[in-house]
């Protein structure tokens, strides 16, 4: 069994990816559209442009890290080189200079530059870090535990970082909502930067003993990696991973779930703010406490889930749970079946919705990555070539779908439904609020249905 200290060091790396998730899923759309006044569709389009770059950089970084040979191993040079610039990216993202704020094209260009910067360095950190799990342990269940701990820290950070910021940075007062104060966002950028630097450093240097000359325990497999990987070999490696039928279905499944998650994460802040009219404190609680409970429940039930269900079946059950969870609260409220004036009841029901959502989503995340590692093992035996980085690169790319599609879809939805910039809670027309809920469901439900279909196509042994 992997020592506790190594689990903690490895899981700390999940917080690095979570800083990006928190920034894009919670604050970017609200900041650039409602605070800085950038057009919603333009904001979403700019963020979506990063996906084209990710489609190139993710698989190249993954396959490159598989073939990289240094005296510090395959993964560690990329991990170390990413730490400093990644933190700087958050400073730039939330601190546009005053002279560009009145020019929408300049502001959009600023957002594009720093989005590409952050995405580049999150790729060069997250993919080698994920692949490192296969070098820390070769046992399937132990890898699930490692990835489970990483995912737990990732999601705890993804919710606690913005939740604490809502209390400490965006709290405001009775007369002024801190989420609409422009000066608060550079402080959040510094906060994100420091969290990123601290957690990345702890993880990388805590695990430095796993850096080795070739990074591959099986010398026979390692011998098939050339010393100087070329673009043509990296491209061939990438296409080789997608020859695996189960892996193609797995990537499709994960992409569909992440599309739905991106919609929920992006629109949650707007729905909680305008539709339910929750305060910053209430939103902070609903962001953090259900996720804390979901992580605790997951860690307690992880081994039992692994014993009683196959990884493929757990993916199917997670998608089914996400779908069922989306079909009770909002439809009941729109239909008028819930008391309008009972704010405590509305808050409690949203709390339960988030708790079950986060549990199902975490189950999906852990066993998707565990199944990816298992598929890469089978692939290595078949092709005598270790490509963990290439396989995890595809998974990392699907994770980024959420941070691209969510803001893109959310920006378009805001323009279509007519939610005005700088609108305050309680001042928005009810028809606009209803359309916001319809946009929420339209972006979420079809993608989850698709993920359920794809989960049923995965049969690892076929």
Tab-separated table of C-alpha atoms in Angstrom, residues 129-331:
chain	number	residue	atom	x	y	z
A	129	UNK	CA	1.041	14.586	-12.733
A	130	UNK	CA	-1.841	12.277	-13.655
A	131	UNK	CA	0.493	9.850	-15.422
A	132	UNK	CA	2.748	9.788	-12.367
A	133	UNK	CA	0.115	7.642	-10.586
A	134	UNK	CA	1.063	4.705	-12.821
A	135	UNK	CA	4.691	4.997	-11.670
A	136	UNK	CA	3.903	5.345	-7.974
A	137	UNK	CA	1.909	2.070	-8.001
A	138	UNK	CA	1.162	-0.739	-10.450
A	139	UNK	CA	-1.799	-2.111	-8.472
A	140	UNK	CA	-5.209	-1.242	-9.958
A	141	UNK	CA	-7.021	-0.685	-6.655
A	142	UNK	CA	-4.123	1.305	-5.219
A	143	UNK	CA	-4.164	3.531	-8.274
A	144	UNK	CA	-7.879	4.103	-7.726
A	145	UNK	CA	-7.091	5.163	-4.156
A	146	UNK	CA	-4.335	7.520	-5.319
A	147	UNK	CA	-6.550	9.035	-7.984
A	148	UNK	CA	-9.409	9.175	-5.491
A	149	UNK	CA	-7.336	11.191	-3.045
A	150	UNK	CA	-6.180	13.485	-5.848
A	151	UNK	CA	-9.756	13.956	-7.035
A	152	UNK	CA	-10.944	14.616	-3.495
A	153	UNK	CA	-8.373	17.398	-3.035
A	154	UNK	CA	-9.136	18.724	-6.519
A	155	UNK	CA	-12.821	19.109	-5.810
A	156	UNK	CA	-12.359	20.345	-2.278
A	157	UNK	CA	-10.068	23.061	-3.601
A	158	UNK	CA	-12.371	23.800	-6.528
A	159	UNK	CA	-15.183	24.591	-4.099
A	160	UNK	CA	-13.337	25.810	-0.987
A	161	UNK	CA	-11.176	28.255	-2.922
A	162	UNK	CA	-14.118	30.219	-4.367
A	163	UNK	CA	-16.247	29.615	-1.270
A	164	UNK	CA	-13.614	31.149	0.996
A	165	UNK	CA	-13.110	33.951	-1.523
A	166	UNK	CA	-16.833	34.724	-1.464
A	167	UNK	CA	-16.594	35.173	2.302
A	168	UNK	CA	-13.208	36.890	2.611
A	169	UNK	CA	-12.861	38.807	-0.663
A	170	UNK	CA	-16.324	39.213	-2.185
A	171	UNK	CA	-18.345	39.492	1.027
A	172	UNK	CA	-19.309	43.135	0.530
A	173	UNK	CA	-21.912	44.543	2.913
A	174	UNK	CA	-25.655	44.939	3.242
A	175	UNK	CA	-25.775	47.657	0.562
A	176	UNK	CA	-23.132	46.462	-1.898
A	177	UNK	CA	-22.568	42.960	-3.298
A	178	UNK	CA	-18.835	42.249	-3.361
A	179	UNK	CA	-19.165	40.091	-6.483
A	180	UNK	CA	-19.804	43.264	-8.486
A	181	UNK	CA	-16.846	45.259	-7.107
A	182	UNK	CA	-14.091	45.318	-9.742
A	183	UNK	CA	-11.269	45.882	-7.259
A	184	UNK	CA	-11.925	42.536	-5.558
A	185	UNK	CA	-10.916	40.431	-8.541
A	186	UNK	CA	-7.159	41.199	-8.593
A	187	UNK	CA	-7.086	40.068	-4.959
A	188	UNK	CA	-8.684	36.803	-6.028
A	189	UNK	CA	-6.000	36.475	-8.718
A	190	UNK	CA	-3.271	36.759	-6.068
A	191	UNK	CA	-5.127	34.264	-3.883
A	192	UNK	CA	-5.286	31.733	-6.744
A	193	UNK	CA	-1.618	32.284	-7.575
A	194	UNK	CA	-0.455	31.575	-4.023
A	195	UNK	CA	-2.599	28.437	-3.699
A	196	UNK	CA	-1.235	27.164	-7.008
A	197	UNK	CA	2.414	27.796	-6.115
A	198	UNK	CA	2.121	26.260	-2.652
A	199	UNK	CA	0.295	23.074	-3.649
A	200	UNK	CA	2.356	22.467	-6.788
A	201	UNK	CA	5.612	22.834	-4.870
A	202	UNK	CA	4.494	20.522	-2.070
A	203	UNK	CA	3.399	17.836	-4.533
A	204	UNK	CA	6.420	17.952	-6.853
A	205	UNK	CA	9.147	18.131	-4.256
A	206	UNK	CA	7.388	15.707	-1.919
A	207	UNK	CA	7.381	13.071	-4.668
A	208	UNK	CA	10.885	13.757	-5.975
A	209	UNK	CA	12.055	10.274	-4.961
A	210	UNK	CA	9.912	8.868	-7.792
A	211	UNK	CA	12.012	10.740	-10.353
A	212	UNK	CA	14.343	8.251	-11.972
A	213	UNK	CA	16.599	8.057	-14.997
A	214	UNK	CA	14.116	6.564	-17.443
A	215	UNK	CA	10.858	6.858	-15.480
A	216	UNK	CA	9.799	3.393	-16.683
A	217	UNK	CA	10.102	0.332	-14.455
A	218	UNK	CA	10.008	-2.108	-17.380
A	219	UNK	CA	13.257	-1.688	-19.317
A	220	UNK	CA	11.990	-3.780	-22.211
A	221	UNK	CA	9.132	-1.350	-22.784
A	222	UNK	CA	11.327	1.684	-22.184
A	223	UNK	CA	13.711	0.564	-24.903
A	224	UNK	CA	11.079	1.327	-27.525
A	225	UNK	CA	11.112	5.042	-26.711
A	226	UNK	CA	13.616	7.035	-28.791
A	227	UNK	CA	15.830	9.529	-26.963
A	228	UNK	CA	14.688	12.443	-29.126
A	229	UNK	CA	10.978	12.285	-29.805
A	230	UNK	CA	9.960	13.930	-33.069
A	231	UNK	CA	6.610	15.377	-34.108
A	232	UNK	CA	5.905	12.455	-36.407
A	233	UNK	CA	6.484	9.913	-33.611
A	234	UNK	CA	4.371	11.917	-31.150
A	235	UNK	CA	1.543	12.066	-33.693
A	236	UNK	CA	1.804	8.323	-34.367
A	237	UNK	CA	1.662	7.670	-30.600
A	238	UNK	CA	-1.493	9.770	-30.329
A	239	UNK	CA	-3.342	7.938	-33.084
A	240	UNK	CA	-2.260	4.601	-31.621
A	241	UNK	CA	-4.104	5.316	-28.363
A	242	UNK	CA	-7.372	5.937	-30.203
A	243	UNK	CA	-7.264	2.571	-31.925
A	244	UNK	CA	-8.595	1.163	-28.657
A	245	UNK	CA	-12.384	0.903	-28.964
A	246	UNK	CA	-13.072	1.133	-25.232
A	247	UNK	CA	-10.862	4.173	-24.908
A	248	UNK	CA	-12.779	5.972	-27.664
A	249	UNK	CA	-16.054	5.317	-25.851
A	250	UNK	CA	-14.492	6.352	-22.543
A	251	UNK	CA	-13.299	9.668	-23.971
A	252	UNK	CA	-16.734	10.295	-25.489
A	253	UNK	CA	-18.415	9.494	-22.182
A	254	UNK	CA	-16.153	11.796	-20.221
A	255	UNK	CA	-16.525	14.598	-22.745
A	256	UNK	CA	-20.321	14.429	-22.552
A	257	UNK	CA	-20.275	14.530	-18.741
A	258	UNK	CA	-17.828	17.433	-18.718
A	259	UNK	CA	-20.016	19.400	-21.129
A	260	UNK	CA	-22.912	19.040	-18.705
A	261	UNK	CA	-20.679	19.876	-15.748
A	262	UNK	CA	-19.398	22.980	-17.507
A	263	UNK	CA	-22.945	24.241	-18.004
A	264	UNK	CA	-23.866	23.605	-14.376
A	265	UNK	CA	-20.678	25.143	-12.988
A	266	UNK	CA	-20.973	28.262	-15.135
A	267	UNK	CA	-24.683	28.902	-14.674
A	268	UNK	CA	-24.837	27.907	-10.987
A	269	UNK	CA	-23.414	31.254	-9.880
A	270	UNK	CA	-25.947	33.105	-12.039
A	271	UNK	CA	-28.874	30.879	-11.037
A	272	UNK	CA	-28.036	31.067	-7.340
A	273	UNK	CA	-27.566	34.842	-7.572
A	274	UNK	CA	-30.600	35.807	-9.668
A	275	UNK	CA	-33.089	32.919	-9.694
A	276	UNK	CA	-32.845	31.789	-6.077
A	277	UNK	CA	-31.489	35.151	-4.790
A	278	UNK	CA	-29.031	33.534	-2.406
A	279	UNK	CA	-26.553	35.771	-0.595
A	280	UNK	CA	-22.774	35.470	-0.911
A	281	UNK	CA	-22.702	33.623	2.424
A	282	UNK	CA	-25.385	31.167	1.312
A	283	UNK	CA	-23.583	30.543	-1.977
A	284	UNK	CA	-20.339	30.016	-0.101
A	285	UNK	CA	-22.019	27.364	2.061
A	286	UNK	CA	-23.740	25.616	-0.832
A	287	UNK	CA	-20.487	25.553	-2.789
A	288	UNK	CA	-18.413	24.108	0.016
A	289	UNK	CA	-20.366	21.986	2.496
A	290	UNK	CA	-22.098	19.589	0.043
A	291	UNK	CA	-18.747	19.003	-1.652
A	292	UNK	CA	-17.035	18.350	1.672
A	293	UNK	CA	-19.704	15.817	2.558
A	294	UNK	CA	-19.555	14.241	-0.914
A	295	UNK	CA	-15.779	13.816	-0.668
A	296	UNK	CA	-16.097	12.265	2.800
A	297	UNK	CA	-18.800	9.878	1.598
A	298	UNK	CA	-16.713	8.946	-1.419
A	299	UNK	CA	-13.555	8.192	0.541
A	300	UNK	CA	-15.583	6.030	2.948
A	301	UNK	CA	-17.363	4.149	0.149
A	302	UNK	CA	-14.544	3.956	-2.441
A	303	UNK	CA	-13.295	0.476	-1.538
A	304	UNK	CA	-16.849	-0.921	-1.275
A	305	UNK	CA	-17.748	0.486	-4.698
A	306	UNK	CA	-14.631	-1.100	-6.181
A	307	UNK	CA	-15.466	-4.482	-4.656
A	308	UNK	CA	-19.125	-4.665	-5.665
A	309	UNK	CA	-19.165	-3.019	-9.085
A	310	UNK	CA	-16.960	-3.043	-12.144
A	311	UNK	CA	-15.424	0.239	-13.215
A	312	UNK	CA	-17.620	0.255	-16.317
A	313	UNK	CA	-20.786	-0.275	-14.270
A	314	UNK	CA	-19.845	2.555	-11.904
A	315	UNK	CA	-19.534	4.944	-14.839
A	316	UNK	CA	-23.041	3.972	-15.946
A	317	UNK	CA	-24.492	4.375	-12.446
A	318	UNK	CA	-22.846	7.784	-12.040
A	319	UNK	CA	-24.394	9.046	-15.288
A	320	UNK	CA	-27.788	7.636	-14.289
A	321	UNK	CA	-27.546	9.382	-10.917
A	322	UNK	CA	-26.651	12.722	-12.533
A	323	UNK	CA	-29.606	12.443	-14.899
A	324	UNK	CA	-32.105	11.552	-12.195
A	325	UNK	CA	-30.834	14.311	-9.943
A	326	UNK	CA	-31.519	16.922	-12.623
A	327	UNK	CA	-35.195	16.080	-12.971
A	328	UNK	CA	-36.736	17.003	-9.625
A	329	UNK	CA	-35.907	20.426	-8.128
A	330	UNK	CA	-36.041	22.862	-11.041
A	331	UNK	CA	-39.027	21.260	-12.818
